[in-house]
Amino acid sequence: MPTAIPSEAEVIRYMDTLSNWGRWGNDDEFGALNFITPEKRQRAAQLVHTGTTVTCSRPIVTDITADTTYQPMRFMIDSGEGRDTDPPERVLQRRGASEFIGMVFHGYTITHVDSLAHYFWQGKMYNGRPSRLVTSREGAQANAIELLRDGVVTRGVLLDIPRLRGIDWMTAGEGVMPEDLEAAERACGVTVETGDVLLIRTGYYRQRLAQGAINPGHDGSPAAHVACAPWFHKREIAMLGTDTHNDVSPLPYPNLGNALHVVSLVAMGLWLIDNCNLEELAQACATHNRWEFMLTICPLRLRNVTGSPVNPVAIF
Amino acid sequence: MPTAIPSEAEVIRYMDTLSNWGRWGNDDEFGALNFITPEKRQRAAQLVHTGTTVTCSRPIVTDITADTTYQPMRFMIDSGEGRDTDPPERVLQRRGASEFIGMVFHGYTITHVDSLAHYFWQGKMYNGRPSRLVTSREGAQANAIELLRDGVVTRGVLLDIPRLRGIDWMTAGEGVMPEDLEAAERACGVTVETGDVLLIRTGYYRQRLAQGAINPGHDGSPAAHVACAPWFHKREIAMLGTDTHNDVSPLPYPNLGNALHVVSLVAMGLWLIDNCNLEELAQACATHNRWEFMLTICPLRLRNVTGSPVNPVAIF
Amino acid sequence: MPTAIPSEAEVIRYMDTLSNWGRWGNDDEFGALNFITPEKRQRAAQLVHTGTTVTCSRPIVTDITADTTYQPMRFMIDSGEGRDTDPPERVLQRRGASEFIGMVFHGYTITHVDSLAHYFWQGKMYNGRPSRLVTSREGAQANAIELLRDGVVTRGVLLDIPRLRGIDWMTAGEGVMPEDLEAAERACGVTVETGDVLLIRTGYYRQRLAQGAINPGHDGSPAAHVACAPWFHKREIAMLGTDTHNDVSPLPYPNLGNALHVVSLVAMGLWLIDNCNLEELAQACATHNRWEFMLTICPLRLRNVTGSPVNPVAIF
Amino acid sequence: MPTAIPSEAEVIRYMDTLSNWGRWGNDDEFGALNFITPEKRQRAAQLVHTGTTVTCSRPIVTDITADTTYQPMRFMIDSGEGRDTDPPERVLQRRGASEFIGMVFHGYTITHVDSLAHYFWQGKMYNGRPSRLVTSREGAQANAIELLRDGVVTRGVLLDIPRLRGIDWMTAGEGVMPEDLEAAERACGVTVETGDVLLIRTGYYRQRLAQGAINPGHDGSPAAHVACAPWFHKREIAMLGTDTHNDVSPLPYPNLGNALHVVSLVAMGLWLIDNCNLEELAQACATHNRWEFMLTICPLRLRNVTGSPVNPVAIF
C-alpha cells in the first residue's frame, strides 16, 4: 500500500515525532552527522576499488538564467591581457591573475550544504536554539557550517529514481516516496544504513541540461517528498542530497513553506545538500554496477555562515 | 654540502630545465596532476586506518587584519532576528537565513588552490598558452580551476620542518631547502613519491595564531625556497601546499617576483595550495606517528576562475 | 534636405574632423566640459524662477530584468527586525540599519555619467592618452570621474522628440537626426549653446515603464544618431544625456561598436549621461513651457573610476 | 552662561520635547526637509554670484585605513590593457572599460546622507513607524533615501569652528556647543534660518589629511554635541552635515549610543550628512568672505536604502 501524502497537521507532528533534539546532548550542533563514526569512515574507504573520482557539483557560472535569484559574481583583480607587451617596469608591478568571487549559494543553482542554522520553526533552530542567534551583523552564531571543518567522509548511496522507472526525469511537483526508495534499494542491491549520505536522483538537473533552466519557484520541481522524513529518520541517514533544491514544488502546506527543509534541518538535525549534479555519478554507478561509494564533502571553513558551496566527490 | 641559493639567472634557467611543457601533450592543462593515477588514488584509500579526518584549512573570516588585501564579505540576505515575534503572515513570507559571501581568495589569508592560469612568464602560462586567454571580461579561458571538478584524491605527505628542528616556527625570509625535506623524510620514515601532494609546514600559521597577523609583503614569511623546485620536479609531486603564501619573502630576485610561483605554475605545471593550516594535521601526524595519509581536495566548480578556496581534508 | 546616414568610413573620419585633442592643451582631461565657465553657471542660476526641482534619474533596483547585465546588490548589514523585542544588552550592541550596495553602473539600466576613460579607439582615449592607463588592478589613472568632483552646474536644455512628433516614443533602431534637434529648438523656442548640457528624449524609458524592459542589445533602442556628432561639435555642448544608452541599436558600423560613444568620448571629449529618466523633466518643461533650466550633476568622488551613477537634478 | 552638558535622562527627554512626529501629518516621511520650500530654493539660487562650485565630499577609495569598517570595492569588468595589441576580432568583442563598485557607505569614511530609516529608538523610526519595516530581505520600506529623488536644493551655511577659535582642528571627544554656533554666526555675519542645510566644520577631516586616519570608534572624534539639538530644532534647519560621523566620540550616554543620531533621525526627522569634506568649502567661504551659498545634494535613487553616498556641491 503506497504511503499516503501526509496532511499539513501530520507534517507538523513530525516536528515532535521525528525530533532529535537532545538525542546527542543539549549542546549538540551536529545533528544527524553524529551517525558518522570513525569506523563508518574507515569502512567507506574500503569501498575504493578503482580510484575513479566523480564530482556531484554543478558548475558555478555568472550567467543570469531563469532560476537565478542572485547573480554569482566573478571580477578580475588582474588579467593576463597586455602582459605580452607590458614595458619591463610594468611586468614587475603586475602580479598573478586573480579575481573576486561572490555568490548567494542558497537558491536554485549552486550545489551547497545547508547547515542547521539555515531554517527555523517557531523561532527556533535545531536542538532548541533561538533563531535570534543568527543576526544580520554577526551571522550564524550557532549551528554554522564551520562545524564541518574536518569534512564529511562516509559511505554515499545513490538511489536513481528515473533509472528505476525507465524515464528521463521526474516531473515538476512529483515527490519521491518511501516505496520508491525501497524499490531502488532492491533494484540496485543496496541498503541505506546508519551514517550514510543518501543521494536521490530525480533527473531534474538532466532536464535542465537538456531543456534549459526553469524557475522552480514558479514552475515547480520534483524532490524527495516530506513523506520520506520518517524513513530518513528510521534509516538514520547523516545527510541528504538531491539534484533539486530538496523540496517538492509546489507543496500543499501553506504554513510550512519548504516542508522537508523544516522537518530535516530543524527537527531531525539532518543536513542537506541542495542542487547536486548527479549525472556523472549516475553514469559511474551504472558503469561500476555499484550504488555505494566513498563520499567526501569538504565545506569551506566560512565563519558564522549558514552553509557552504561544495563540490562533493565520490570515489569508486 | 648544502644546496646553494640559486642566482636569478639560475632560477630563470629552471624555466627551461624544469619545464613540463609538452610532456603530457600540447593540449594538456593538468600539468603535474597527471602524476595522480587511479591506482595512486586506490592506494591512498588504503592508508585510511582509523577514519579520523583533519582539516588543512584556515577559517575564512571577515575581519581586517594586517595580512588583509581584500576584506572577505558576508552579508545576510535574511537573518533569524524577529522571527519569534513576526506576525503570522510575515512568518510565511520569510524563508531561510542565507547570505552573500564574497572574497578574493588569492592573497595571504585564505586557504586556496592556484590553478595554472594564475601566473605568467613572458606572456605565457603553463604549456605555452598565451596570457591573453585570461581576460577581464571572460576570466580564465584555459588552465582554470574547473579542470579539477572531480577533485584531487591522492596520498598526502607532511614534512614538518619546525618539528624536525625542534623550534616553534621558521622565521620570515627563511627558506626550506631540499636537504630539509630529505632530513624530514628520514626523521619520519616517509619518502615523497610520484603523485603525492606534498605539504610543507613552516610554522608560519602557528606564529600567526600565537602572535597575530603580520603582512608578509612587508614583514616577510618563510616558505619552501625555489631552490627546492628541481627536487619537486625529480620527485614528481602532483601538488604543493604550505602554511604560507608559498614563496619566501623577501626574495633576492628582482625580475621574478614570486619565484616559486613562476617556476611551479608556469614551467612545471605544479598546482599550489597557499595559506594552509597545518596545525591540526601536524598534531594528527604526531599522534598517529604517520606522515602519510589519504588527502582529498575538492575545489569549487568555479567556471573560468584562476583557483578556488578549498578545505583540504586528510583522512587517517 | 535631411542629413544622410554617414558611412562607416565617414564616421571614422569624424575621429579626426571632430577631434578636440589638444584644443585645451595636451594635458587636458576635461574635454567639452571646458565649455562651461563660471559665467555660464551664474547665468544658469538665473534660470531658477519657481524653485521646483526634478530628477533625471531612474531608480536603482535589485531586480533582474531583461536589460540587466549585472544585477545591482543591496544587502543589509543590520536591519530593524527584532529591535522591538531585543533584550536590553542587545539593544545597546545594535547600531543603525545599514547596507552594502554594489553595482556595475555602466549598462542599460542605471543613470550614470561616462567619463572619458570609458572608451578607446585604436588603443587611445581622449587627448591621446594610452588605453593601458586603465588597468584591472589600479583602475582609470587618467580621464577618470573624480575630475568632476566639483560637480557639473550649467544650463540644461531638453529636446523632446516624441513631443515634437506627437508620438509616445521612438522605435528601436531609430536615430534622432540633426534636423530633429533643430526642429525641436524651433518648436520650443530654445537654442542649444556653448556649455549647455543637452538632454534628448526619445521616449525609450516611457516605453520601458509602459511595457516592461527589453534588452537593447538584442531588441534595439533609439538614440541620437552619430550623424548628430558634427552638430554637437558645432554647438559646443558640454555633455549629452539621453533616455537610452546613448547609441542607436543596432548600428550598421561593424568596426565601430557604439559609434556615438567612440566619437563623443574619444574624439570630442564629450562626456555622456546614459539611461536618463526624462519623464518628469518632460512634464515639468511642458508645465513651465520652458525647455531650459539650471542643471546640477554631482558624480560621486569615486577614485580611478570610469564614470559614476548620478541623479541629475533640474531646477526651474 | 555656557550650555550644560545634558544628562542622559535629559537627552532622552529630547525624544519627546524635540519630537516632530505628526508635525507634518502622520504619513510624513520627509521630516525637517519640509522646511525647504520652493521659495527657499529660489532665494538660494540668488546666492550664485560667481558661478564657482565646490565639493563637500571626500574621495571614495579602496584602501584599508584605520577608520575602515567595510572596504570599498572597485573591480574592473574590462580594462584598457592589451587594447593596443588586440587582434582585430578581439577589438570588436571588447566594449568600454567599466567596473563594479560596491560599498557600505555608512561608517566613518564616505560622505553620505542618513535617511530617517537609519536609526531607531524603542523599536520605532521617525514619525512612529515600526523598525520592522526595515528588513534584511526587502530593505527599508519606509523613510528611505529615494524620497529625495528630486534632490535637496536650498541655502547652505557653513559654521567653521576652528576658524572661529584660531585652531587647526577640534580634538577627539570635544563637542560643538550652541554658543559656538552663535559665536560663529556673529563672527561671519550669517544667521541660520528655517530650511537651511547647516554645515559644521570641526577640522576633523583636516586632521585626517594631515596626520592620517584614526578609528573614531576607538580614538574618538569631535562633532556637534547633542546639546545642540534644541538649537537645531529652534532654528528649523532642514539637514545637518559635519566633517565627522556626526556624533561626539566617546559620549557618556550608555543607553543612547550615538545620541545626536537618535535625537535627530528619530525624534526630529532631521536628515544627516556624515563625513563631509569641508576643507575646500571653508577656503571658498573665506575667499568669498561669505558663509552662505546655494547647496545641492543629489542622492542616488537607491530603492529601499537607508541613505546614499553623495557629493554635495556648493555654488557661490
Short mmCIF file of N, CA and C in Angstrom, two decimals, chain A residues 38 41-42 45 48-51 53-55 57-60 70 73-74 76-77 79-81 83 92 96-106 117-120 131 134-139 146 149-150 254-255 277 294 296 298-301 303-306 309 311 313 315, chain B residues 38 41-42 45 48-51 53-55 57-61 70 73-74 76-77 79-81 83 92 96-106 118-120 131 134-139 146 149-150 254-255 277 294 298-301 303-306 309 311 313 315:
data_model
loop_
_atom_site.label_atom_id
_atom_site.label_comp_id
_atom_site.label_asym_id
_atom_site.label_seq_id
_atom_site.Cartn_x
_atom_site.Cartn_y
_atom_site.Cartn_z
N PRO A 38 34.10 7.12 13.21
CA PRO A 38 35.36 6.79 12.54
C PRO A 38 35.31 5.42 11.85
N ARG A 41 33.69 5.72 8.57
CA ARG A 41 34.58 6.31 7.57
C ARG A 41 35.61 5.29 7.08
N GLN A 42 36.11 4.51 8.01
CA GLN A 42 37.12 3.53 7.63
C GLN A 42 36.52 2.51 6.66
N ALA A 45 36.20 3.96 3.20
CA ALA A 45 37.44 3.95 2.42
C ALA A 45 37.67 2.60 1.76
N VAL A 48 36.77 1.91 -1.96
CA VAL A 48 37.54 2.43 -3.10
C VAL A 48 38.26 1.27 -3.78
N HIS A 49 37.80 0.93 -4.97
CA HIS A 49 38.39 -0.21 -5.69
C HIS A 49 39.15 0.23 -6.93
N THR A 50 38.59 1.19 -7.65
CA THR A 50 39.21 1.57 -8.92
C THR A 50 39.94 2.91 -8.85
N GLY A 51 39.65 3.69 -7.83
CA GLY A 51 40.29 5.00 -7.74
C GLY A 51 39.68 6.05 -8.67
N THR A 53 37.23 9.04 -9.49
CA THR A 53 36.52 10.06 -8.72
C THR A 53 35.50 10.78 -9.60
N VAL A 54 34.41 11.19 -8.98
CA VAL A 54 33.30 11.80 -9.73
C VAL A 54 32.74 12.97 -8.94
N THR A 55 32.61 14.10 -9.60
CA THR A 55 32.00 15.27 -8.96
C THR A 55 30.49 15.10 -8.83
N SER A 57 28.89 18.11 -8.25
CA SER A 57 28.62 19.54 -8.23
C SER A 57 28.32 20.07 -9.62
N ARG A 58 27.40 21.00 -9.66
CA ARG A 58 27.17 21.77 -10.88
C ARG A 58 28.25 22.84 -11.01
N PRO A 59 28.49 23.32 -12.21
CA PRO A 59 29.40 24.47 -12.34
C PRO A 59 28.78 25.73 -11.74
N ILE A 60 29.63 26.61 -11.29
CA ILE A 60 29.18 27.91 -10.78
C ILE A 60 29.50 28.95 -11.84
N TYR A 70 20.09 35.46 -7.19
CA TYR A 70 21.19 36.41 -7.05
C TYR A 70 22.29 35.96 -8.01
N MET A 73 29.04 36.38 -8.96
CA MET A 73 29.96 37.41 -9.43
C MET A 73 31.37 36.84 -9.62
N ARG A 74 32.02 37.27 -10.66
CA ARG A 74 33.43 36.99 -10.88
C ARG A 74 34.03 38.22 -11.52
N MET A 76 37.72 40.19 -12.26
CA MET A 76 39.17 40.01 -12.23
C MET A 76 39.84 41.17 -11.48
N ILE A 77 40.75 40.82 -10.59
CA ILE A 77 41.63 41.81 -9.96
C ILE A 77 42.74 42.17 -10.93
N SER A 79 44.23 40.59 -14.93
CA SER A 79 44.05 39.62 -16.01
C SER A 79 45.39 39.33 -16.66
N GLY A 80 45.36 38.55 -17.71
CA GLY A 80 46.56 38.30 -18.50
C GLY A 80 46.70 39.23 -19.69
N GLU A 81 45.72 40.11 -19.86
CA GLU A 81 45.74 40.98 -21.03
C GLU A 81 46.88 42.00 -20.95
N ARG A 83 49.98 41.55 -21.08
CA ARG A 83 51.24 41.12 -20.46
C ARG A 83 52.34 40.91 -21.49
N LEU A 92 57.06 43.98 -13.77
CA LEU A 92 57.44 43.72 -12.38
C LEU A 92 56.36 44.14 -11.41
N GLY A 96 49.98 37.97 -10.06
CA GLY A 96 49.19 36.94 -10.72
C GLY A 96 47.82 37.43 -11.14
N ALA A 97 47.22 36.73 -12.07
CA ALA A 97 45.81 36.95 -12.37
C ALA A 97 45.01 36.46 -11.17
N SER A 98 44.04 37.25 -10.76
CA SER A 98 43.21 36.83 -9.64
C SER A 98 41.86 37.50 -9.77
N GLU A 99 40.95 37.14 -8.92
CA GLU A 99 39.59 37.63 -9.07
C GLU A 99 38.88 37.69 -7.74
N PHE A 100 37.85 38.50 -7.71
CA PHE A 100 36.85 38.46 -6.65
C PHE A 100 35.77 37.50 -7.09
N ILE A 101 35.37 36.61 -6.20
CA ILE A 101 34.19 35.78 -6.46
C ILE A 101 33.18 36.04 -5.36
N GLY A 102 31.91 36.04 -5.74
CA GLY A 102 30.87 36.27 -4.75
C GLY A 102 29.60 35.57 -5.16
N MET A 103 28.84 35.13 -4.18
CA MET A 103 27.61 34.41 -4.51
C MET A 103 26.70 34.31 -3.30
N VAL A 104 25.43 34.17 -3.59
CA VAL A 104 24.46 33.69 -2.61
C VAL A 104 24.25 32.23 -2.96
N PHE A 105 24.90 31.35 -2.23
CA PHE A 105 24.89 29.94 -2.66
C PHE A 105 23.55 29.29 -2.40
N HIS A 106 22.84 29.71 -1.34
CA HIS A 106 21.47 29.22 -1.19
C HIS A 106 20.69 29.72 -2.41
N ALA A 117 21.70 26.09 10.77
CA ALA A 117 21.30 27.48 11.04
C ALA A 117 20.46 28.07 9.92
N HIS A 118 20.18 27.27 8.89
CA HIS A 118 19.50 27.81 7.71
C HIS A 118 17.99 27.94 7.91
N TYR A 119 17.42 27.09 8.74
CA TYR A 119 15.95 27.11 8.88
C TYR A 119 15.52 27.18 10.33
N PHE A 120 14.30 27.69 10.49
CA PHE A 120 13.72 27.91 11.81
C PHE A 120 12.29 27.40 11.83
N SER A 131 16.30 31.42 17.21
CA SER A 131 16.64 31.92 15.86
C SER A 131 17.43 33.22 15.93
N VAL A 134 21.09 33.97 14.88
CA VAL A 134 21.52 34.26 13.51
C VAL A 134 21.18 35.71 13.21
N THR A 135 22.15 36.59 13.34
CA THR A 135 21.89 38.02 13.22
C THR A 135 22.42 38.57 11.90
N SER A 136 21.85 39.69 11.50
CA SER A 136 22.33 40.36 10.28
C SER A 136 23.79 40.72 10.41
N ARG A 137 24.16 41.24 11.55
CA ARG A 137 25.50 41.78 11.68
C ARG A 137 26.54 40.70 11.91
N GLU A 138 26.23 39.75 12.79
CA GLU A 138 27.24 38.76 13.19
C GLU A 138 27.10 37.43 12.45
N GLY A 139 26.02 37.21 11.75
CA GLY A 139 25.82 35.93 11.09
C GLY A 139 25.37 34.84 12.05
N GLU A 146 30.99 26.01 9.90
CA GLU A 146 32.37 25.72 10.28
C GLU A 146 32.48 24.47 11.17
N ARG A 149 34.32 21.58 9.62
CA ARG A 149 35.68 21.91 9.15
C ARG A 149 36.47 20.66 8.77
N ASP A 150 36.24 19.55 9.47
CA ASP A 150 37.02 18.35 9.19
C ASP A 150 36.40 17.50 8.09
N PRO A 254 0.45 25.33 3.31
CA PRO A 254 0.56 26.80 3.33
C PRO A 254 1.34 27.33 4.52
N ASN A 255 1.37 26.60 5.61
CA ASN A 255 2.03 27.13 6.81
C ASN A 255 3.44 26.62 6.99
N ASN A 277 24.52 17.86 -8.80
CA ASN A 277 24.60 17.31 -10.15
C ASN A 277 24.90 15.83 -9.98
N MET A 294 32.71 5.67 -1.57
CA MET A 294 33.23 6.60 -0.58
C MET A 294 32.84 8.01 -1.03
N THR A 296 33.20 12.25 -0.17
CA THR A 296 33.86 13.29 0.63
C THR A 296 33.22 14.63 0.32
N CYS A 298 33.67 18.58 1.58
CA CYS A 298 34.62 19.42 2.32
C CYS A 298 34.17 20.88 2.25
N PRO A 299 33.20 21.28 3.06
CA PRO A 299 32.72 22.67 3.00
C PRO A 299 33.84 23.65 3.31
N LEU A 300 33.75 24.81 2.75
CA LEU A 300 34.68 25.88 3.10
C LEU A 300 34.51 26.21 4.58
N ARG A 301 35.62 26.63 5.21
CA ARG A 301 35.54 26.98 6.64
C ARG A 301 35.06 28.41 6.81
N ARG A 303 33.24 31.29 8.46
CA ARG A 303 32.84 31.52 9.85
C ARG A 303 31.46 32.16 9.93
N ASN A 304 30.61 31.62 10.78
CA ASN A 304 29.29 32.18 11.07
C ASN A 304 28.37 32.20 9.86
N VAL A 305 28.49 31.18 9.03
CA VAL A 305 27.73 31.12 7.79
C VAL A 305 26.78 29.92 7.84
N THR A 306 25.65 30.06 7.14
CA THR A 306 24.57 29.06 7.23
C THR A 306 24.71 27.90 6.25
N PRO A 309 28.97 26.57 -0.40
CA PRO A 309 29.05 25.89 -1.68
C PRO A 309 30.01 24.72 -1.52
N ASN A 311 31.71 20.93 -3.48
CA ASN A 311 31.90 20.01 -4.59
C ASN A 311 32.06 18.61 -4.00
N VAL A 313 32.63 14.83 -3.78
CA VAL A 313 33.34 13.95 -4.71
C VAL A 313 33.17 12.50 -4.26
N ILE A 315 34.17 8.52 -4.67
CA ILE A 315 35.37 7.76 -5.05
C ILE A 315 34.99 6.29 -5.15
N PRO B 38 44.58 6.51 -11.16
CA PRO B 38 43.58 5.78 -10.35
C PRO B 38 44.24 4.83 -9.36
N ARG B 41 45.31 6.68 -6.37
CA ARG B 41 44.17 7.00 -5.50
C ARG B 41 43.73 5.78 -4.70
N GLN B 42 43.72 4.66 -5.38
CA GLN B 42 43.27 3.44 -4.70
C GLN B 42 44.21 3.11 -3.54
N ALA B 45 43.58 5.35 -0.58
CA ALA B 45 42.44 4.96 0.25
C ALA B 45 42.84 3.87 1.25
N VAL B 48 43.73 4.66 4.96
CA VAL B 48 42.73 5.01 5.97
C VAL B 48 42.59 3.86 6.96
N HIS B 49 43.09 4.08 8.17
CA HIS B 49 43.06 3.03 9.18
C HIS B 49 42.11 3.35 10.32
N THR B 50 42.09 4.60 10.74
CA THR B 50 41.27 4.94 11.92
C THR B 50 40.02 5.71 11.56
N GLY B 51 39.97 6.26 10.37
CA GLY B 51 38.79 7.04 9.99
C GLY B 51 38.77 8.44 10.57
N THR B 53 39.46 12.36 10.47
CA THR B 53 39.64 13.36 9.40
C THR B 53 40.14 14.67 10.01
N VAL B 54 40.96 15.37 9.23
CA VAL B 54 41.59 16.59 9.73
C VAL B 54 41.58 17.65 8.64
N THR B 55 41.11 18.84 8.98
CA THR B 55 41.13 19.95 8.02
C THR B 55 42.54 20.49 7.84
N SER B 57 42.57 23.64 6.42
CA SER B 57 42.12 24.97 6.03
C SER B 57 42.07 25.92 7.21
N ARG B 58 42.42 27.14 6.95
CA ARG B 58 42.18 28.21 7.92
C ARG B 58 40.71 28.63 7.85
N PRO B 59 40.20 29.23 8.91
CA PRO B 59 38.85 29.78 8.81
C PRO B 59 38.83 30.99 7.87
N ILE B 60 37.70 31.23 7.25
CA ILE B 60 37.50 32.41 6.40
C ILE B 60 36.66 33.40 7.19
N VAL B 61 37.27 34.50 7.54
CA VAL B 61 36.61 35.48 8.42
C VAL B 61 36.58 36.84 7.73
N TYR B 70 42.15 42.17 0.44
CA TYR B 70 40.74 42.42 0.15
C TYR B 70 39.92 41.76 1.24
N MET B 73 33.73 39.16 2.51
CA MET B 73 32.41 39.70 2.76
C MET B 73 31.43 38.60 3.18
N ARG B 74 30.58 38.93 4.12
CA ARG B 74 29.45 38.07 4.49
C ARG B 74 28.30 38.99 4.84
N MET B 76 24.10 39.08 5.30
CA MET B 76 22.90 38.24 5.40
C MET B 76 21.82 38.71 4.43
N ILE B 77 21.25 37.78 3.71
CA ILE B 77 20.04 38.03 2.91
C ILE B 77 18.83 38.05 3.83
N SER B 79 18.02 37.02 8.19
CA SER B 79 18.57 36.56 9.47
C SER B 79 17.48 35.83 10.25
N GLY B 80 17.82 35.46 11.48
CA GLY B 80 16.83 34.87 12.37
C GLY B 80 16.18 35.90 13.29
N GLU B 81 16.62 37.15 13.18
CA GLU B 81 16.11 38.18 14.08
C GLU B 81 14.63 38.46 13.82
N ARG B 83 12.12 36.65 14.27
CA ARG B 83 11.25 35.53 13.85
C ARG B 83 10.33 35.08 14.97
N LEU B 92 5.24 33.48 7.08
CA LEU B 92 5.12 32.73 5.82
C LEU B 92 5.94 33.36 4.71
N GLY B 96 14.51 30.85 4.54
CA GLY B 96 15.66 30.51 5.38
C GLY B 96 16.60 31.69 5.57
N ALA B 97 17.39 31.60 6.61
CA ALA B 97 18.51 32.54 6.75
C ALA B 97 19.52 32.21 5.66
N SER B 98 20.03 33.23 5.00
CA SER B 98 21.03 32.99 3.97
C SER B 98 21.89 34.23 3.85
N GLU B 99 22.91 34.14 3.05
CA GLU B 99 23.87 35.23 2.99
C GLU B 99 24.55 35.28 1.63
N PHE B 100 25.07 36.46 1.33
CA PHE B 100 26.04 36.63 0.25
C PHE B 100 27.42 36.44 0.86
N ILE B 101 28.24 35.66 0.20
CA ILE B 101 29.65 35.58 0.59
C ILE B 101 30.49 36.01 -0.61
N GLY B 102 31.58 36.70 -0.34
CA GLY B 102 32.45 37.14 -1.42
C GLY B 102 33.87 37.25 -0.92
N MET B 103 34.80 37.00 -1.81
CA MET B 103 36.20 37.06 -1.38
C MET B 103 37.13 37.10 -2.59
N VAL B 104 38.30 37.65 -2.35
CA VAL B 104 39.44 37.46 -3.25
C VAL B 104 40.30 36.42 -2.55
N PHE B 105 40.19 35.18 -2.97
CA PHE B 105 40.85 34.10 -2.22
C PHE B 105 42.35 34.13 -2.40
N HIS B 106 42.84 34.56 -3.57
CA HIS B 106 44.28 34.76 -3.69
C HIS B 106 44.66 35.86 -2.69
N HIS B 118 46.98 31.17 -13.01
CA HIS B 118 47.23 32.25 -12.05
C HIS B 118 48.51 33.02 -12.36
N TYR B 119 49.48 32.36 -12.98
CA TYR B 119 50.76 33.05 -13.21
C TYR B 119 51.20 32.96 -14.66
N PHE B 120 52.06 33.93 -15.02
CA PHE B 120 52.55 34.05 -16.39
C PHE B 120 54.06 34.29 -16.36
N SER B 131 48.98 34.43 -22.32
CA SER B 131 48.35 35.03 -21.14
C SER B 131 47.05 35.73 -21.49
N VAL B 134 43.40 34.89 -20.43
CA VAL B 134 42.80 35.27 -19.13
C VAL B 134 42.40 36.74 -19.23
N THR B 135 41.12 36.98 -19.52
CA THR B 135 40.66 38.33 -19.79
C THR B 135 39.85 38.87 -18.61
N SER B 136 39.81 40.20 -18.54
CA SER B 136 38.98 40.84 -17.51
C SER B 136 37.53 40.42 -17.63
N ARG B 137 37.06 40.40 -18.85
CA ARG B 137 35.62 40.18 -19.02
C ARG B 137 35.22 38.71 -18.90
N GLU B 138 36.01 37.83 -19.52
CA GLU B 138 35.62 36.42 -19.60
C GLU B 138 36.31 35.55 -18.56
N GLY B 139 37.34 36.05 -17.89
CA GLY B 139 38.06 35.23 -16.93
C GLY B 139 39.04 34.29 -17.61
N GLU B 146 38.15 24.72 -12.95
CA GLU B 146 37.10 23.72 -13.16
C GLU B 146 37.66 22.41 -13.70
N ARG B 149 37.30 19.49 -11.35
CA ARG B 149 35.93 19.25 -10.88
C ARG B 149 35.80 17.90 -10.16
N ASP B 150 36.56 16.90 -10.57
CA ASP B 150 36.43 15.58 -9.94
C ASP B 150 37.31 15.44 -8.71
N PRO B 254 64.88 40.32 -8.38
CA PRO B 254 64.08 41.50 -8.76
C PRO B 254 63.23 41.27 -10.00
N ASN B 255 63.61 40.37 -10.87
CA ASN B 255 62.85 40.20 -12.11
C ASN B 255 61.86 39.06 -12.07
N ASN B 277 46.49 25.64 6.74
CA ASN B 277 46.59 25.49 8.19
C ASN B 277 47.04 24.05 8.42
N MET B 294 45.53 9.66 3.38
CA MET B 294 44.69 9.95 2.21
C MET B 294 44.35 11.44 2.27
N CYS B 298 38.79 19.28 -2.87
CA CYS B 298 37.60 19.36 -3.73
C CYS B 298 37.31 20.82 -4.06
N PRO B 299 38.03 21.42 -5.02
CA PRO B 299 37.78 22.83 -5.34
C PRO B 299 36.35 23.05 -5.81
N LEU B 300 35.83 24.23 -5.56
CA LEU B 300 34.54 24.60 -6.12
C LEU B 300 34.64 24.59 -7.64
N ARG B 301 33.50 24.25 -8.29
CA ARG B 301 33.49 24.21 -9.77
C ARG B 301 33.24 25.61 -10.31
N ARG B 303 33.60 28.47 -12.75
CA ARG B 303 33.93 28.50 -14.18
C ARG B 303 34.84 29.68 -14.50
N ASN B 304 35.90 29.40 -15.26
CA ASN B 304 36.81 30.43 -15.76
C ASN B 304 37.52 31.19 -14.65
N VAL B 305 37.85 30.49 -13.59
CA VAL B 305 38.47 31.11 -12.43
C VAL B 305 39.87 30.54 -12.23
N THR B 306 40.75 31.37 -11.67
CA THR B 306 42.18 31.02 -11.57
C THR B 306 42.54 30.23 -10.32
N PRO B 309 39.00 28.76 -3.28
CA PRO B 309 39.17 28.46 -1.87
C PRO B 309 38.89 26.97 -1.66
N ASN B 311 39.06 23.47 1.28
CA ASN B 311 39.25 22.89 2.60
C ASN B 311 39.81 21.49 2.38
N VAL B 313 41.11 17.99 3.19
CA VAL B 313 40.84 17.13 4.34
C VAL B 313 41.72 15.88 4.25
N ILE B 315 42.69 12.15 5.74
CA ILE B 315 41.97 11.04 6.37
C ILE B 315 43.00 10.00 6.80
#
